XYZ file of C-alpha atoms in Angstrom:
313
model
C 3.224 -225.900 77.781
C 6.846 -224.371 77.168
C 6.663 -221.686 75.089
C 8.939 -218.836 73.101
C 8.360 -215.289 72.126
C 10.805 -213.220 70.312
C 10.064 -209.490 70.110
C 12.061 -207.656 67.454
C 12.096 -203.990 67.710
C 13.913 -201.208 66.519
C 16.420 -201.033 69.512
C 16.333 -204.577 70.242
C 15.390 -207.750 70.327
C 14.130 -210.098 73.024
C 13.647 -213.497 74.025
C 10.923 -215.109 76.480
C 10.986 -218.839 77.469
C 8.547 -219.858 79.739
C 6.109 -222.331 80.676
C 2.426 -221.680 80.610
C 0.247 -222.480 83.001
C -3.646 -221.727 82.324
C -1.975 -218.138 81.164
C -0.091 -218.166 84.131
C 3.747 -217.460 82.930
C 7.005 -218.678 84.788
C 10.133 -217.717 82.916
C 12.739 -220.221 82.134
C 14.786 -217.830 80.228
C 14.626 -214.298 79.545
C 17.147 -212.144 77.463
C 17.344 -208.872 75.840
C 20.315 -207.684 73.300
C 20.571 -204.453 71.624
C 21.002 -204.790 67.808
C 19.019 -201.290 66.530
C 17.652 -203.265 63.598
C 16.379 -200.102 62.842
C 19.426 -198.001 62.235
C 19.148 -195.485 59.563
C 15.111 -196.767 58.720
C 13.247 -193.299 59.693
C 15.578 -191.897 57.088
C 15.994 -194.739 54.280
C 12.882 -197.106 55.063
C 15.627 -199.685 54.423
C 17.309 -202.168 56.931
C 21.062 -201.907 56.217
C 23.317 -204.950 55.847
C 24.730 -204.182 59.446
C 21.714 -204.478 61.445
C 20.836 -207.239 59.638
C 23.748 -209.478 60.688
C 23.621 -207.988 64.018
C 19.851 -209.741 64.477
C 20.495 -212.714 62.258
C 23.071 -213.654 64.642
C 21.073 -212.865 67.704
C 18.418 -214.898 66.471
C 20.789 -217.931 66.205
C 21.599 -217.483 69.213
C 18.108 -217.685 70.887
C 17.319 -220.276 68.095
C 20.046 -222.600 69.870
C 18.652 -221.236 73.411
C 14.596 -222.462 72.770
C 16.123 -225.974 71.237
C 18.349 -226.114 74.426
C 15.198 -225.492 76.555
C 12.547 -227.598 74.744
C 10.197 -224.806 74.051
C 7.065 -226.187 72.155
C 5.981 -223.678 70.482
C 7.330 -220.559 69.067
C 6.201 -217.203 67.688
C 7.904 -214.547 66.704
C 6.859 -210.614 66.544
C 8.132 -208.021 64.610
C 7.357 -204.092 65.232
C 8.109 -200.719 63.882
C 11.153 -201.242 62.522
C 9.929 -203.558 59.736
C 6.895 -202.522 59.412
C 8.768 -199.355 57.651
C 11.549 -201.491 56.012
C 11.053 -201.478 52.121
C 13.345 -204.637 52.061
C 11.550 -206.446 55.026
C 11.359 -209.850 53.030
C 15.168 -210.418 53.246
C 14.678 -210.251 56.949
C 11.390 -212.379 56.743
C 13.252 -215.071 54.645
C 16.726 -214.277 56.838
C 14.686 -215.202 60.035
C 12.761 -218.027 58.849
C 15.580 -219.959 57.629
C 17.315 -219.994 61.007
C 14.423 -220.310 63.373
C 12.237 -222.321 61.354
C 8.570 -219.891 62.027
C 7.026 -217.522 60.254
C 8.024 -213.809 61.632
C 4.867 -212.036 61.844
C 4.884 -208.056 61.243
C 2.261 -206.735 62.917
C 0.601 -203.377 62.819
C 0.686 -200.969 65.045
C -3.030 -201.616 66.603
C -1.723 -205.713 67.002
C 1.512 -204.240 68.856
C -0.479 -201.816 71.195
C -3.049 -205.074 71.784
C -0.141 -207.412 72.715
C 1.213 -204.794 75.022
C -1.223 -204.312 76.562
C -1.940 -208.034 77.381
C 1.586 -208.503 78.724
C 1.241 -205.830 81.837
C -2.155 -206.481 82.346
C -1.090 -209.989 82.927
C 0.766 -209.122 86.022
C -1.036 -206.018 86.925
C -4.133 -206.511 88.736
C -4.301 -202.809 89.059
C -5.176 -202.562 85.355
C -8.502 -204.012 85.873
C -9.606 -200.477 87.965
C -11.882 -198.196 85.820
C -9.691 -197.172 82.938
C -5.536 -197.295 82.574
C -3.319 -195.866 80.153
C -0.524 -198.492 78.826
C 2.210 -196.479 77.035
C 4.883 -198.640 75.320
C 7.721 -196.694 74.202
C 10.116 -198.505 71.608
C 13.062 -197.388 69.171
C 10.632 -196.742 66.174
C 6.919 -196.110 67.550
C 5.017 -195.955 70.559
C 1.585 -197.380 71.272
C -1.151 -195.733 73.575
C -3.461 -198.115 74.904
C -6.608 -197.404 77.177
C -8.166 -200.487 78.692
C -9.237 -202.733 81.912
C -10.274 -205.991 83.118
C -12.441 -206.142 79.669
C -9.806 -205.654 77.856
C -8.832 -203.357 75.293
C -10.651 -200.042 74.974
C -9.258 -197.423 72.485
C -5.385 -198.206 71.286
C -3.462 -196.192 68.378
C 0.239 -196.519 67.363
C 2.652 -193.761 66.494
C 5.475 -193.508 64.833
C 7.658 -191.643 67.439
C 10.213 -193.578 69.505
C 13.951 -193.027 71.256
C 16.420 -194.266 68.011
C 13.400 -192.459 65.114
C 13.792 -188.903 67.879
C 17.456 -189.427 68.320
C 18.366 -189.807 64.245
C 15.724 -187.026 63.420
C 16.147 -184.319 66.139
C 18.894 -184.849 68.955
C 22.014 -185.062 67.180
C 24.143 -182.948 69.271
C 25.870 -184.371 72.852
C 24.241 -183.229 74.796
C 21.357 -181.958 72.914
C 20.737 -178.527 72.677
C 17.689 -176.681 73.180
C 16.791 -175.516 69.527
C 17.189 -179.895 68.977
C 14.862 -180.747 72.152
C 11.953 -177.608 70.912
C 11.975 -178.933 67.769
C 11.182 -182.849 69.120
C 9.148 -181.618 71.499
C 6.583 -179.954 69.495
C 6.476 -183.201 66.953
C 5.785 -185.205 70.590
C 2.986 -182.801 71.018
C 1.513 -183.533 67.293
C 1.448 -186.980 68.069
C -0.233 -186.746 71.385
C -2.717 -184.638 70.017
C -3.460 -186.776 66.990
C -3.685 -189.876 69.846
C -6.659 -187.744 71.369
C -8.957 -188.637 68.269
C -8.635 -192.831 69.049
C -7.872 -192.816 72.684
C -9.941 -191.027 75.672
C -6.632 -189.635 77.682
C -8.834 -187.732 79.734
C -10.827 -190.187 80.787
C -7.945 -192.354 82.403
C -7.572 -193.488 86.087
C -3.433 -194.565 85.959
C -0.702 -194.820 83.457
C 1.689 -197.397 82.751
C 4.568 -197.318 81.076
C 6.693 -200.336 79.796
C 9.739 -201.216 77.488
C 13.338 -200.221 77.902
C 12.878 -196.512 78.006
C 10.361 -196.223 80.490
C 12.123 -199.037 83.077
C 15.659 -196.979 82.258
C 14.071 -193.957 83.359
C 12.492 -195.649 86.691
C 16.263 -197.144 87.451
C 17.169 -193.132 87.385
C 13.884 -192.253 89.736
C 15.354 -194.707 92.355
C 18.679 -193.718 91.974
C 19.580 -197.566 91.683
C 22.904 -199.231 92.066
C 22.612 -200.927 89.348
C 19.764 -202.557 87.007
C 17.038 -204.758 89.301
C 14.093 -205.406 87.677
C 12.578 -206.473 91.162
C 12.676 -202.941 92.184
C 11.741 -201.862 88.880
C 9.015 -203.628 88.166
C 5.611 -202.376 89.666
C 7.299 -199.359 91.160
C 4.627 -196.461 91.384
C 6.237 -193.088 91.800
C 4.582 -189.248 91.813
C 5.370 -187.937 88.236
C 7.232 -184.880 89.264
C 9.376 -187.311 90.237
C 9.532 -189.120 86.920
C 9.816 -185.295 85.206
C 12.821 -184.453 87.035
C 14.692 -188.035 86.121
C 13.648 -187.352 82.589
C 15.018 -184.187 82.658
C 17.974 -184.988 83.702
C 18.792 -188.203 81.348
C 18.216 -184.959 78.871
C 20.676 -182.965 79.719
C 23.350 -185.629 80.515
C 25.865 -185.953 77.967
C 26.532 -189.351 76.685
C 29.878 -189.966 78.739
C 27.540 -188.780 81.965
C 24.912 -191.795 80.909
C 27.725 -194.236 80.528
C 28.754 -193.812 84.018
C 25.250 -194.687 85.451
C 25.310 -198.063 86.870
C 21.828 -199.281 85.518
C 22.260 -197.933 81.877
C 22.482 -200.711 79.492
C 25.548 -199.436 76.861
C 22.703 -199.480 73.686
C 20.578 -197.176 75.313
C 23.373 -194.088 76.318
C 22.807 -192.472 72.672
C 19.244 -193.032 72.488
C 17.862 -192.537 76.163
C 17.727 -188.773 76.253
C 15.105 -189.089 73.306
C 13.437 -191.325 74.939
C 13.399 -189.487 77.963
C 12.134 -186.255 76.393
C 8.895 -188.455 75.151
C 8.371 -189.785 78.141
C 8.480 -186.280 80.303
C 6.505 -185.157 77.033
C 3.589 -187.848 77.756
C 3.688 -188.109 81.791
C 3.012 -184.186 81.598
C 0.742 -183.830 79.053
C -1.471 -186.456 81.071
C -1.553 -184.640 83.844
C -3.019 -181.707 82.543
C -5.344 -183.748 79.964
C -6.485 -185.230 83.432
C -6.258 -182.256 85.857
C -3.941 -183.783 87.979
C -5.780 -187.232 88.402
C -3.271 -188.951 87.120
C -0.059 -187.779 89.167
C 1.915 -190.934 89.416
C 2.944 -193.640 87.006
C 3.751 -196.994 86.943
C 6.758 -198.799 85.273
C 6.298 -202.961 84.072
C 8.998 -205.221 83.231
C 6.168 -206.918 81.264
C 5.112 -206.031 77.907
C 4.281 -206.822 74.582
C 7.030 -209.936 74.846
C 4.793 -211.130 77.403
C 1.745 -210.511 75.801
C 3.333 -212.766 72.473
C 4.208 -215.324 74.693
C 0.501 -215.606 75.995
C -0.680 -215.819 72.879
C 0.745 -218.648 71.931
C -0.781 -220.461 74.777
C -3.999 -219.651 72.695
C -2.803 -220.940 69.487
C -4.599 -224.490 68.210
């Protein structure tokens, strides 16, 4: 069965065309476009005209893409973006009239689940004693603990590279008064993640969405953006800190220049790569140092939609 998945976030939004095979997936088409839907929404819990005709369009685009490809089915997932958004029916009824589904919202918990599902699909490590999937978006990121059962323990929160970047690092490059103040809000969240999910209990982390594989492309000191190299890369986490660290203190010209950087991430990675430090450190002292490397995925929660289509009647 040929199948699409759109994933909607606050930074972006995504497209997945592939054929399914006994919920094996083969991509036909995959495509990502930054259109920060959720510009201005930590602040207003509105969607502004702007980013609204910046993922209308998009969507007509990948509308004419899945008729071009003869995808049978289609679902598509929105995340934290609208789940804030007073106005979220104009997008609703904007998005149904030109792709002719239902957009679902889904909570938090639903968004952790699917993301889950996605790396564990091509992750047979996941299926060891307990992992840690962390999936850090534009509005919220989701902690989920789980193995080859499935789902254990999984909690949203709403902390994520644009909601950190429009609420604490406004300066270029930030300074440190900006990155204390995020930090300890980082903290709150991780703490308040310790009442749902067992963090000390974990065997591995993994960390997917844009953030996480920008920061990996910085590890590695790529050439350029490969999501072959990317994807399934395991690397100590001192060595993660220290590529955090520095996407932190780069200014946004300096983040520019990097070969890998995608232009719609330069103002929002440093937030993104203050969470991540945040999280990859924290675990390591929640786990006494069991946990001292981390692995990106390339597949997440758009992976995880697209598979459950394949389960749809």
């Amino acid at each position: 069965m040929r199948v699409a998945a759109i994933d909607c976030g606050t930074n972006s939004i995504r497209l997945l065309i592939a054929d399914n095979d006994d919920g094996v997936l083969t991509d036909v088409h995959r495509e990502m476009r930054v259109v920060r839907l959720g510009q201005g929404v930590d602040a207003t819990c509105r969607l502004t005209e702007e980013a609204l005709a910046r993922t209308f369009a998009a969507t007509e685009d990948y509308a004419e893409l899945i008729r071009t490809h003869g995808a049978q089915r289609v679902r598509f997932v929105a995340t934290s973006a609208t789940r804030d958004a007073q106005n979220r029916q104009v997008f609703i009824d904007g998005i149904r009239a030109r792709l002719g589904v239902e957009p679902e919202v889904v909570s938090g918990d639903e968004e952790a689940a699917l993301s889950f599902a996605g790396a564990a699909s091509v992750l047979p490590g996941l299926g060891l004693p307990l992992a840690l999937v962390v999936d850090l978006g534009g509005g919220s990121t989701e902690f989920v603990a789980g193995n080859s059962a499935g789902v254990q323990a999984g909690i949203s929160t709403n902390m994520g590279c644009v909601r950190f970047t429009e609420r604490y690092l406004l300066s270029d490059p930030p300074t440190a008064a900006e990155i204390t103040a995020a930090e300890a809000e980082i903290e709150d969240n991780i703490s308040a993640v310790l009442a749902t999910v067992p963090l000390a209990e974990v065997d591995s982390l993994v960390g997917v969405a844009g953030s996480v594989t920008t920061i990996t492309a910085q590890a590695l000191n790529l050439p350029g953006y490969d999501r072959g190299q990317i994807h399934g890369a395991v690397l100590p986490a001192a060595q993660i800190i220290r590529a955090c660290t520095d996407l932190l203190q780069m200014t946004r010209a300096q983040r520019q220049a990097l070969p890998f950087m995608h232009p719609g991430r330069v103002d929002v990675i440093g937030a993104g790569a203050l969470i991540w430090r945040t999280v990859v450190a924290r675990l390591g002292v929640l786990t006494a140092g069991r946990v001292d490397s981390v692995t990106a995925s390339e597949h997440d929660i758009l992976d995880g939609i697209a598979l459950g289509i394949s389960r749809q009647d």
